[in-house]
mmCIF file of C-alpha atoms in Angstrom:
data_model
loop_
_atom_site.group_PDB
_atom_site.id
_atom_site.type_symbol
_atom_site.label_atom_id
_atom_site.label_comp_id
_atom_site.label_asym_id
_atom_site.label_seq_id
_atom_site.Cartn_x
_atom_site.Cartn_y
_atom_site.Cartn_z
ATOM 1 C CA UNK A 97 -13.082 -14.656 -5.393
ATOM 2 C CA UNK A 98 -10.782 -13.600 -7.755
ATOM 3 C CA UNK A 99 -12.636 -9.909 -8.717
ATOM 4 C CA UNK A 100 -10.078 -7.971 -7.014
ATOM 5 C CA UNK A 101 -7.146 -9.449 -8.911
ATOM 6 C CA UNK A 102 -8.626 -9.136 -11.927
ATOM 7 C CA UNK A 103 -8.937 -5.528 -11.522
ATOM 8 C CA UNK A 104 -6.079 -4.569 -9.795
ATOM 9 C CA UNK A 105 -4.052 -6.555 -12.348
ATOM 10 C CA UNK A 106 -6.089 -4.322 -15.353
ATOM 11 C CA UNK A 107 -4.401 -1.588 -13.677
ATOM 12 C CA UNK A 108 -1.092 -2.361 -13.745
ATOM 13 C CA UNK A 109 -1.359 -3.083 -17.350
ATOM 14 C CA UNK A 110 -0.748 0.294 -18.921
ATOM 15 C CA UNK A 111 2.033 1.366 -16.492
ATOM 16 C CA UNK A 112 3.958 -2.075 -17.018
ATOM 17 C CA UNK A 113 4.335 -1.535 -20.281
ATOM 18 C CA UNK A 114 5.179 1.944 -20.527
ATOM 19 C CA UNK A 115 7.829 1.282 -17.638
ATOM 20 C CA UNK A 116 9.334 -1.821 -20.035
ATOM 21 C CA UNK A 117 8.963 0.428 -23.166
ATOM 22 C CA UNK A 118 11.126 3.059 -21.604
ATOM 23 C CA UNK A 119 14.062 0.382 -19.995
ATOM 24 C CA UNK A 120 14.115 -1.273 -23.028
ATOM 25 C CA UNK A 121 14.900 2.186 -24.741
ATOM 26 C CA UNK A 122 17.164 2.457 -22.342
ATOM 27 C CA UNK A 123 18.867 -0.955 -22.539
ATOM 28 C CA UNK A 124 19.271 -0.446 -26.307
ATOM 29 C CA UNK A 125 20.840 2.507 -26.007
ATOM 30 C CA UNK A 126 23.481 1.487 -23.185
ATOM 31 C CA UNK A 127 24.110 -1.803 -25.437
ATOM 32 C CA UNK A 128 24.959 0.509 -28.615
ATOM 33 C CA UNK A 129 27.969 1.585 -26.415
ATOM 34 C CA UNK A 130 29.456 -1.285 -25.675
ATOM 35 C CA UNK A 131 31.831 -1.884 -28.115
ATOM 36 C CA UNK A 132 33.668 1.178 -28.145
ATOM 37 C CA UNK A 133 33.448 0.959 -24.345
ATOM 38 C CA UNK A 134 34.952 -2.859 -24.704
ATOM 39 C CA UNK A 135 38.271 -1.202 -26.105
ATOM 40 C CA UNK A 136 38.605 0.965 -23.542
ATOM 41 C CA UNK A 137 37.961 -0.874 -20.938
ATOM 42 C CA UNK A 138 40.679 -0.827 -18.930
ATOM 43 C CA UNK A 139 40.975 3.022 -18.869
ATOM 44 C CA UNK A 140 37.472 3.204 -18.117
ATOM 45 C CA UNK A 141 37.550 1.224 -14.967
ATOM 46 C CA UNK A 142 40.964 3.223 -13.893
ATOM 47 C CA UNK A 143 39.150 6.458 -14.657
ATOM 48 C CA UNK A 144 35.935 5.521 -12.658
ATOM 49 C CA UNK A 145 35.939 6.482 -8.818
ATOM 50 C CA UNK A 146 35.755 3.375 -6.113
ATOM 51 C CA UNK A 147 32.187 4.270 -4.920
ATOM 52 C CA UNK A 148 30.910 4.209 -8.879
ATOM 53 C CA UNK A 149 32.529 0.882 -8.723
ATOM 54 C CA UNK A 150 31.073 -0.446 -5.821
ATOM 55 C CA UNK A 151 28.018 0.553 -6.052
ATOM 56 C CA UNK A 152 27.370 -1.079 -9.436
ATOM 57 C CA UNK A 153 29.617 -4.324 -8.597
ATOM 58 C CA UNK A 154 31.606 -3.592 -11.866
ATOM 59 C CA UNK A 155 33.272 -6.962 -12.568
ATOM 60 C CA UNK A 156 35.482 -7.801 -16.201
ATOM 61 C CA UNK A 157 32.868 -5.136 -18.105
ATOM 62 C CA UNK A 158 35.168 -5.700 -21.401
ATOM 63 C CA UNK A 159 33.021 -9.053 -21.434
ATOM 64 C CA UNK A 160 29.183 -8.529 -22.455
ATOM 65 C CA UNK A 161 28.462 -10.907 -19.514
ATOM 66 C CA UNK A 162 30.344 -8.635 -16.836
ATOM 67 C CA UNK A 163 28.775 -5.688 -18.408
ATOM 68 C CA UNK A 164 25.125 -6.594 -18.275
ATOM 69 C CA UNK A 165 25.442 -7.561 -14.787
ATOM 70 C CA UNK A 166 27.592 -4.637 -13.971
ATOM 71 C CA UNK A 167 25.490 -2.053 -15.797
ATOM 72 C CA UNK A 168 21.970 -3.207 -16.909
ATOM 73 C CA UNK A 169 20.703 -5.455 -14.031
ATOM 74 C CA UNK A 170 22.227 -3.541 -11.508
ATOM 75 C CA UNK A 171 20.394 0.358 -12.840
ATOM 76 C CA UNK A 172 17.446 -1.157 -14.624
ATOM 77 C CA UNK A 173 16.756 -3.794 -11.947
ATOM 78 C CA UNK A 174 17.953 -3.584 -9.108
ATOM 79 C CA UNK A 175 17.054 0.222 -8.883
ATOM 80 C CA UNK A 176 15.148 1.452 -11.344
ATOM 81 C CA UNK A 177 12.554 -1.856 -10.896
ATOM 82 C CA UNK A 178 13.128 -1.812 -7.761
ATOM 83 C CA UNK A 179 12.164 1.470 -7.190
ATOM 84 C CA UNK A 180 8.898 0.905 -8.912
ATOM 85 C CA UNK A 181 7.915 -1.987 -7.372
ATOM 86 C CA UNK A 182 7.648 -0.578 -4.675
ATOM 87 C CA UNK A 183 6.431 2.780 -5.158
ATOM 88 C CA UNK A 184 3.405 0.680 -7.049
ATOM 89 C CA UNK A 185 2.630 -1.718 -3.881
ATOM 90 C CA UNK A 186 2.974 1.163 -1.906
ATOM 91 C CA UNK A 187 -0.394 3.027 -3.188
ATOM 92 C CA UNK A 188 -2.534 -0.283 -3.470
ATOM 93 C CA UNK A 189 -4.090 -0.397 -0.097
ATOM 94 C CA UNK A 190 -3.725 3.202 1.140
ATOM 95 C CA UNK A 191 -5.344 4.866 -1.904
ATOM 96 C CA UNK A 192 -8.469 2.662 -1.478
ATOM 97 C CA UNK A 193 -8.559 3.723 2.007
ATOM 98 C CA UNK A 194 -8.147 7.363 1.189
ATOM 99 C CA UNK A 195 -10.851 7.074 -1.399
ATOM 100 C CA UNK A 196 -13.428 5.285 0.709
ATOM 101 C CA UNK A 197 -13.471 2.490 -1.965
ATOM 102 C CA UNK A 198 -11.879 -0.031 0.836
ATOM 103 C CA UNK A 199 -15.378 0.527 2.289
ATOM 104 C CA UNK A 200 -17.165 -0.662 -0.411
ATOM 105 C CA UNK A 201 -14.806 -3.761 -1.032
ATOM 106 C CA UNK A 202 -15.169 -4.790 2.178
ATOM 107 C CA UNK A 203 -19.184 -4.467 2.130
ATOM 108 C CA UNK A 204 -17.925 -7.545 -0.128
ATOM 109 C CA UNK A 205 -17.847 -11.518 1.478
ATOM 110 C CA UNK A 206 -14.179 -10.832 1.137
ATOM 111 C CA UNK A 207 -11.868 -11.241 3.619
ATOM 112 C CA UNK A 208 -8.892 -8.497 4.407
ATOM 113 C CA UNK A 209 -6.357 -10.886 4.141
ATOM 114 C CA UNK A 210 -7.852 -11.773 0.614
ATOM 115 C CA UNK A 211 -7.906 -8.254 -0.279
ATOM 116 C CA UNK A 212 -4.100 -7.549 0.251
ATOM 117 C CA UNK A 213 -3.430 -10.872 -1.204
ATOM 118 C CA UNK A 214 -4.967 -10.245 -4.437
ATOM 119 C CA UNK A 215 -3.370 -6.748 -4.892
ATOM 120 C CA UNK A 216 0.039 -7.965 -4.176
ATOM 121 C CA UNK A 217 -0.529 -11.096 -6.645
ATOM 122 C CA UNK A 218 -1.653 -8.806 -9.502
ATOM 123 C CA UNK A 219 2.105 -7.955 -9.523
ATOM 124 C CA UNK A 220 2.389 -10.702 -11.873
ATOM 125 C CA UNK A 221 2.025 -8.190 -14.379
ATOM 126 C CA UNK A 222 5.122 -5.909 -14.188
ATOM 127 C CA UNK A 223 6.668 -8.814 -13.595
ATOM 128 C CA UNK A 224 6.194 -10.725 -16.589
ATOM 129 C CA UNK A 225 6.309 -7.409 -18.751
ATOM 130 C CA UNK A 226 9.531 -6.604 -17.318
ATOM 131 C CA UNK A 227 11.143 -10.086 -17.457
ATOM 132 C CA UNK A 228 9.918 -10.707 -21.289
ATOM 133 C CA UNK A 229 10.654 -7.585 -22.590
ATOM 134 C CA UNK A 230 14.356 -7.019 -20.904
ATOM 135 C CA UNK A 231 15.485 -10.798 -22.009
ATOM 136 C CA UNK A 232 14.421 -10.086 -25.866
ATOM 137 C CA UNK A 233 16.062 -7.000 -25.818
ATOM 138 C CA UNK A 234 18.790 -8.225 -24.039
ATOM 139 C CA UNK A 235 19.440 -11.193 -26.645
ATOM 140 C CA UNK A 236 18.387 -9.705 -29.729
ATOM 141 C CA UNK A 237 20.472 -6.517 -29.025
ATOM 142 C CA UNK A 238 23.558 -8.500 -27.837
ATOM 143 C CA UNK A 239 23.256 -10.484 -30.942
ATOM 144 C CA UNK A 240 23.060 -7.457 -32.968
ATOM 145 C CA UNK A 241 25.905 -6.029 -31.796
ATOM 146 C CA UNK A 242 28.510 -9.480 -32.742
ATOM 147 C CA UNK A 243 28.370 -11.069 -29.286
ATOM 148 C CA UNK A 244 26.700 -13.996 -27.952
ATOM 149 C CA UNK A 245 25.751 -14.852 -24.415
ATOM 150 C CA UNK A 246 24.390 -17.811 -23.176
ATOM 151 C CA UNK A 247 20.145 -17.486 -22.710
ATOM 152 C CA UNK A 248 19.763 -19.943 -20.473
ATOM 153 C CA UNK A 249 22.274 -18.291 -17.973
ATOM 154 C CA UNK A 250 20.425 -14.686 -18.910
ATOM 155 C CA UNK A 251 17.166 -16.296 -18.063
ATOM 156 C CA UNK A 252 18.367 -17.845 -14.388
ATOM 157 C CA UNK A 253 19.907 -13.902 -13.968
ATOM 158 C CA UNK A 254 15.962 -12.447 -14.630
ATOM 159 C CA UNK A 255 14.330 -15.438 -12.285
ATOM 160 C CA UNK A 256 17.318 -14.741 -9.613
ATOM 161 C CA UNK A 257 16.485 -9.950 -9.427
ATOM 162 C CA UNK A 258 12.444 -11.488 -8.925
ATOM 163 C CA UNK A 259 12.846 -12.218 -4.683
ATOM 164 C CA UNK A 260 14.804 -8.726 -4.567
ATOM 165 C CA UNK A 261 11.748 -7.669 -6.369
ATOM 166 C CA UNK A 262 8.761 -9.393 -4.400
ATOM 167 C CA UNK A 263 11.107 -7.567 -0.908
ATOM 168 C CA UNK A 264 10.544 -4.433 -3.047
ATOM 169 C CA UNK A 265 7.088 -4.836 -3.230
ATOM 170 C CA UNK A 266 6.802 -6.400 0.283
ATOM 171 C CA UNK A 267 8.740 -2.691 1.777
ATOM 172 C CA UNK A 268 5.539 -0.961 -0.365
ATOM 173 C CA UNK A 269 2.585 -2.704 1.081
ATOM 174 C CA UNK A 270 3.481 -2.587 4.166
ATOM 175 C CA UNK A 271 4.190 1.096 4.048
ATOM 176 C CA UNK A 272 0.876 0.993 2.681
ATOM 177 C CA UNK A 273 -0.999 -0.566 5.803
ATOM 178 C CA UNK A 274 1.274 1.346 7.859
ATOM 179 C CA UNK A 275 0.686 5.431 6.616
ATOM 180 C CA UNK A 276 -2.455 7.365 5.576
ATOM 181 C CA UNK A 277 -1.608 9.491 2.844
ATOM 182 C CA UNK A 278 -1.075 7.934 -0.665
ATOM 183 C CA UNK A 279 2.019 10.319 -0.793
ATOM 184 C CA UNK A 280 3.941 9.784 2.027
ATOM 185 C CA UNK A 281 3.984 5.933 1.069
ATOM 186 C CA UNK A 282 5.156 6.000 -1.935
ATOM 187 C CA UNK A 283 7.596 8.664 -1.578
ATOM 188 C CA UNK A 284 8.714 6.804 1.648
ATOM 189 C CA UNK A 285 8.785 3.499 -0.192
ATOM 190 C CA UNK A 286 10.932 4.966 -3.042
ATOM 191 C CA UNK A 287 13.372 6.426 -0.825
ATOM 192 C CA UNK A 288 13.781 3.343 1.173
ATOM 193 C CA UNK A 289 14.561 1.175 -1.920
ATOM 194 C CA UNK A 290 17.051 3.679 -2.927
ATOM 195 C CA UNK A 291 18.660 4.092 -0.061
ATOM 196 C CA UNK A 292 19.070 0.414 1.153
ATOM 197 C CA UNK A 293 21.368 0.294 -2.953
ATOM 198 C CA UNK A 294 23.048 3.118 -2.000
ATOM 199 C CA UNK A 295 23.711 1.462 1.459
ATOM 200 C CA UNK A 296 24.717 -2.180 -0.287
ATOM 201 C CA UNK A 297 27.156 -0.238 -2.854
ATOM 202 C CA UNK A 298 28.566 1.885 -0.460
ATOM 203 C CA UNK A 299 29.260 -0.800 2.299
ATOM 204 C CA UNK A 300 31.531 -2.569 0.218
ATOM 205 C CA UNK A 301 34.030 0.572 0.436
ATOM 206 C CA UNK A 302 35.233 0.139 3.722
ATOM 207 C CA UNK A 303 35.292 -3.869 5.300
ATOM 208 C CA UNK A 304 34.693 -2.073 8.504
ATOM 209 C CA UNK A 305 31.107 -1.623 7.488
ATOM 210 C CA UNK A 306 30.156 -4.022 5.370
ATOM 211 C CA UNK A 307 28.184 -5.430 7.574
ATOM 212 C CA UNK A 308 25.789 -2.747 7.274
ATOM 213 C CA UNK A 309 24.967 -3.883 3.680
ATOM 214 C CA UNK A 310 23.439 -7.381 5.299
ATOM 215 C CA UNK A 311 20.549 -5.856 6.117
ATOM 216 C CA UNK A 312 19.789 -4.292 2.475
ATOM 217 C CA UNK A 313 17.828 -6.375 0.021
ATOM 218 C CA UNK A 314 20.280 -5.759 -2.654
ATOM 219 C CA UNK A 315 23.014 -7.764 -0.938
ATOM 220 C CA UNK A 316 21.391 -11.149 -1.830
ATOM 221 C CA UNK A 317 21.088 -10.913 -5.246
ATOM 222 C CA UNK A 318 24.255 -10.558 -7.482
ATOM 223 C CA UNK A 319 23.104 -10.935 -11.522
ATOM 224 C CA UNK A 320 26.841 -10.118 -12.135
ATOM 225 C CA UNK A 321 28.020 -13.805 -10.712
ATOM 226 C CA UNK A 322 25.059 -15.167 -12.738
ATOM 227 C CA UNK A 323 26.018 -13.937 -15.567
ATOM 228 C CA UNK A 324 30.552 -13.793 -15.338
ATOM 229 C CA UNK A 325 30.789 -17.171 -12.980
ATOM 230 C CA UNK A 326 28.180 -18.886 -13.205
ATOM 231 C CA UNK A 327 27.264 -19.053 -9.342
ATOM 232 C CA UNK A 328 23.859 -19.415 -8.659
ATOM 233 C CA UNK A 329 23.015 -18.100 -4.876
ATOM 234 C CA UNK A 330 20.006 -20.679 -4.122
ATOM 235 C CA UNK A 331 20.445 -19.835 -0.299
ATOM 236 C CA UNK A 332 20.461 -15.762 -0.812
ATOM 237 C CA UNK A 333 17.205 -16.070 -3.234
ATOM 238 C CA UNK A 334 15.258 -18.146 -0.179
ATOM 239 C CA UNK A 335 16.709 -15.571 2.077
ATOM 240 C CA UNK A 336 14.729 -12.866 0.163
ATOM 241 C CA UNK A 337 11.998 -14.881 -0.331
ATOM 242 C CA UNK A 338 11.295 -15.674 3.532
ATOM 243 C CA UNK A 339 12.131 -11.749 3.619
ATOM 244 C CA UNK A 340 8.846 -11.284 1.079
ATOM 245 C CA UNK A 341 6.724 -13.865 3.475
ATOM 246 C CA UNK A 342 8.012 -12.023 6.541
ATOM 247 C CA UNK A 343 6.872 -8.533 5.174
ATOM 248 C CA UNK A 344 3.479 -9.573 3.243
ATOM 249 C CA UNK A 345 2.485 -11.389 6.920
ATOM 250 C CA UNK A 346 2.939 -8.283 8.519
ATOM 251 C CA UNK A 347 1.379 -6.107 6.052
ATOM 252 C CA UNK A 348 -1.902 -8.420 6.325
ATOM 253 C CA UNK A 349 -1.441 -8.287 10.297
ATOM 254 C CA UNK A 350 -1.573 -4.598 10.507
ATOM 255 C CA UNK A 351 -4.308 -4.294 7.824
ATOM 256 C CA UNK A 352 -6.640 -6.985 9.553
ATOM 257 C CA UNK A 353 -6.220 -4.879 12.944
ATOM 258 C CA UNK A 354 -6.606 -1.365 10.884
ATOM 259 C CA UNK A 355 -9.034 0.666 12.080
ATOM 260 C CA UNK A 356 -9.944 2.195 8.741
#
């Protein structure tokens, strides 16, 4: 039974592209900058304070490689996506709930475990919205300002932000399962995802507690070495993905035992 991804995916539709519309308005704008911002470089990184630095990963941004990763993946993905993610998984199951329509779904031969599984996979939407429309404005826009970079090492920097996003998502859902009120989720959810990159950009300020940045999301996924070295973190993707597993089985635990 498929019914339930169908639908939930339907919904995802209009806000997926709206969301993509406005980053890549936002990507095309940040890539007009760049360069005047090449030449000046230098200044610019002396001028900008330590936690600005750290919390983007700023690495060589007078290359277009060090600046994507330093500026564009690290606000439009890692946060801003981020941030919807899972503010979106966050309102999938609760809202039924809320609504009484989980009644009626369930009235359905469908299992629960089905039913959280098919919201969650309708992600697929965003996520190919997202990942198509950054990379063409990504390449087309680098290329129209006299640089090149290399689109096979832009596309393994999109595939290597989606575990950071599936965590997203798996933080929402199980917020989801976990509170009653559509609002508190998703506000909770949003806040979490922003806090844990505030967390990760902030640890890296003092080595005493850096540590504390292992246990944000945002930690295991570094577009900026994708895109400057060349380094492709296999073991910090699988990290995040088990992370994903981890959260979706717990989300489906709680909802089977729900009481709704």
């Amino acid at each position: 039974m498929t019914a339930i991804l169908r639908t939930e995916s339907r919904k995802l539709v209009r806000s997926s592209l709206v969301l993509t519309g406005l980053l890549v308005l936002l990507v095309a704008f940040v890539l007009a900058v760049f360069p005047g911002f090449a030449e000046e470089a230098e200044l610019i990184e002396e001028a900008f304070p330590p936690v600005l630095l750290g919390l983007l990963g700023i690495e060589e941004i007078h290359t277009i490689e060090g600046f994507v990763g330093g500026y564009v993946f690290s606000l439009v993905w890692l946060l801003f996506a981020g941030i919807y993610f899972a503010y979106v998984s966050a309102g999938m199951i609760v809202e039924d709930v809320r609504t009484r329509r989980m009644d009626l779904l369930l009235s359905n031969p469908v299992s629960r475990e089905s039913v959280v599984l098919q919201k969650v996979a309708a992600l697929w939407v965003p996520l190919v919205a997202l990942n198509v429309g950054l990379f063409v404005v990504l390449f087309v826009g680098i290329r129209a300002i006299g640089e090149t970079i290399d689109p096979v090492t832009l596309v393994i920097a999109h595939l290597f932000v989606v575990p950071y996003l599936l965590v997203c998502a798996g933080i929402g859902i199980v917020l989801s399962v976990v509170l009653g009120r559509v609002e508190s989720a998703q506000a909770t959810a949003l806040g979490l995802v922003f806090v844990c990159w505030l967390v990760d950009g902030l640890s890296h300020m003092d080595p005493d507690f850096e540590w504390v940045g292992a246990i944000t999301p945002s930690r295991y996924v570094d577009p900026g070495a994708v895109l400057v070295h060349e380094e492709y973190a296999f073991s910090d993707a699988g990290i995040l993905l088990i992370a994903f597993l981890v959260l979706l089985g717990v989300a489906i635990g709680l909802f089977v035992r729900r009481d709704i």
